[in-house]
């Protein structure tokens, strides 16, 4: 792998992780309201 490929992969990975963490942070709210109802 070249340096540029590594940087690109890390960049995409960071975008993915940021997206996932935001998604995961929003999801528990839904689960919590459901568990409270149950």
Coordinates of N, CA and C in Angstrom, one line a residue, residues 12-36:
X12 N -11.6 7.6 4.9 CA -12.9 7.0 4.8 C -13.3 6.3 6.1
X13 N -12.4 5.7 6.7 CA -12.7 4.9 7.9 C -13.2 5.9 9.0
X14 N -12.5 7.1 9.1 CA -12.9 8.1 10.1 C -14.3 8.6 9.8
X15 N -14.6 8.8 8.5 CA -15.9 9.3 8.1 C -17.0 8.2 8.6
X16 N -16.6 6.9 8.3 CA -17.5 5.9 8.6 C -17.7 5.8 10.1
X17 N -16.7 5.8 10.9 CA -16.8 5.7 12.3 C -17.5 6.9 12.9
X18 N -17.3 8.1 12.4 CA -18.1 9.3 12.8 C -19.5 9.1 12.6
X19 N -19.9 8.6 11.4 CA -21.3 8.4 11.0 C -21.9 7.3 11.9
X20 N -21.1 6.3 12.2 CA -21.6 5.2 13.0 C -21.8 5.6 14.4
X21 N -20.9 6.4 14.9 CA -21.0 6.8 16.3 C -22.2 7.8 16.5
X22 N -22.4 8.6 15.5 CA -23.6 9.5 15.6 C -24.9 8.7 15.5
X23 N -24.9 7.7 14.6 CA -26.1 6.9 14.5 C -26.3 6.1 15.8
X24 N -25.3 5.5 16.4 CA -25.4 4.7 17.6 C -25.8 5.6 18.7
X25 N -25.4 6.9 18.7 CA -25.8 7.8 19.8 C -27.2 8.1 19.7
X26 N -27.8 8.1 18.5 CA -29.2 8.4 18.3 C -30.1 7.2 18.6
X27 N -29.6 6.1 18.3 CA -30.4 4.9 18.4 C -30.8 4.5 19.8
X28 N -30.0 4.6 20.8 CA -30.4 4.2 22.2 C -31.6 5.0 22.7
X29 N -31.8 6.2 22.2 CA -33.0 6.9 22.6 C -34.3 6.2 22.2
X30 N -34.2 5.6 21.0 CA -35.4 4.8 20.5 C -35.5 3.6 21.4
X31 N -34.4 2.9 21.7 CA -34.5 1.7 22.5 C -35.0 2.0 23.9
X32 N -34.5 3.1 24.4 CA -34.9 3.5 25.8 C -36.4 3.7 25.9
X33 N -36.9 4.4 24.9 CA -38.4 4.7 25.0 C -39.1 3.4 24.9
X34 N -38.6 2.5 24.0 CA -39.3 1.2 23.9 C -39.2 0.4 25.1
X35 N -38.1 0.3 25.8 CA -37.9 -0.5 27.0 C -38.7 0.1 28.1
X36 N -38.9 1.4 28.1 CA -39.7 2.0 29.1 C -41.2 1.6 28.9

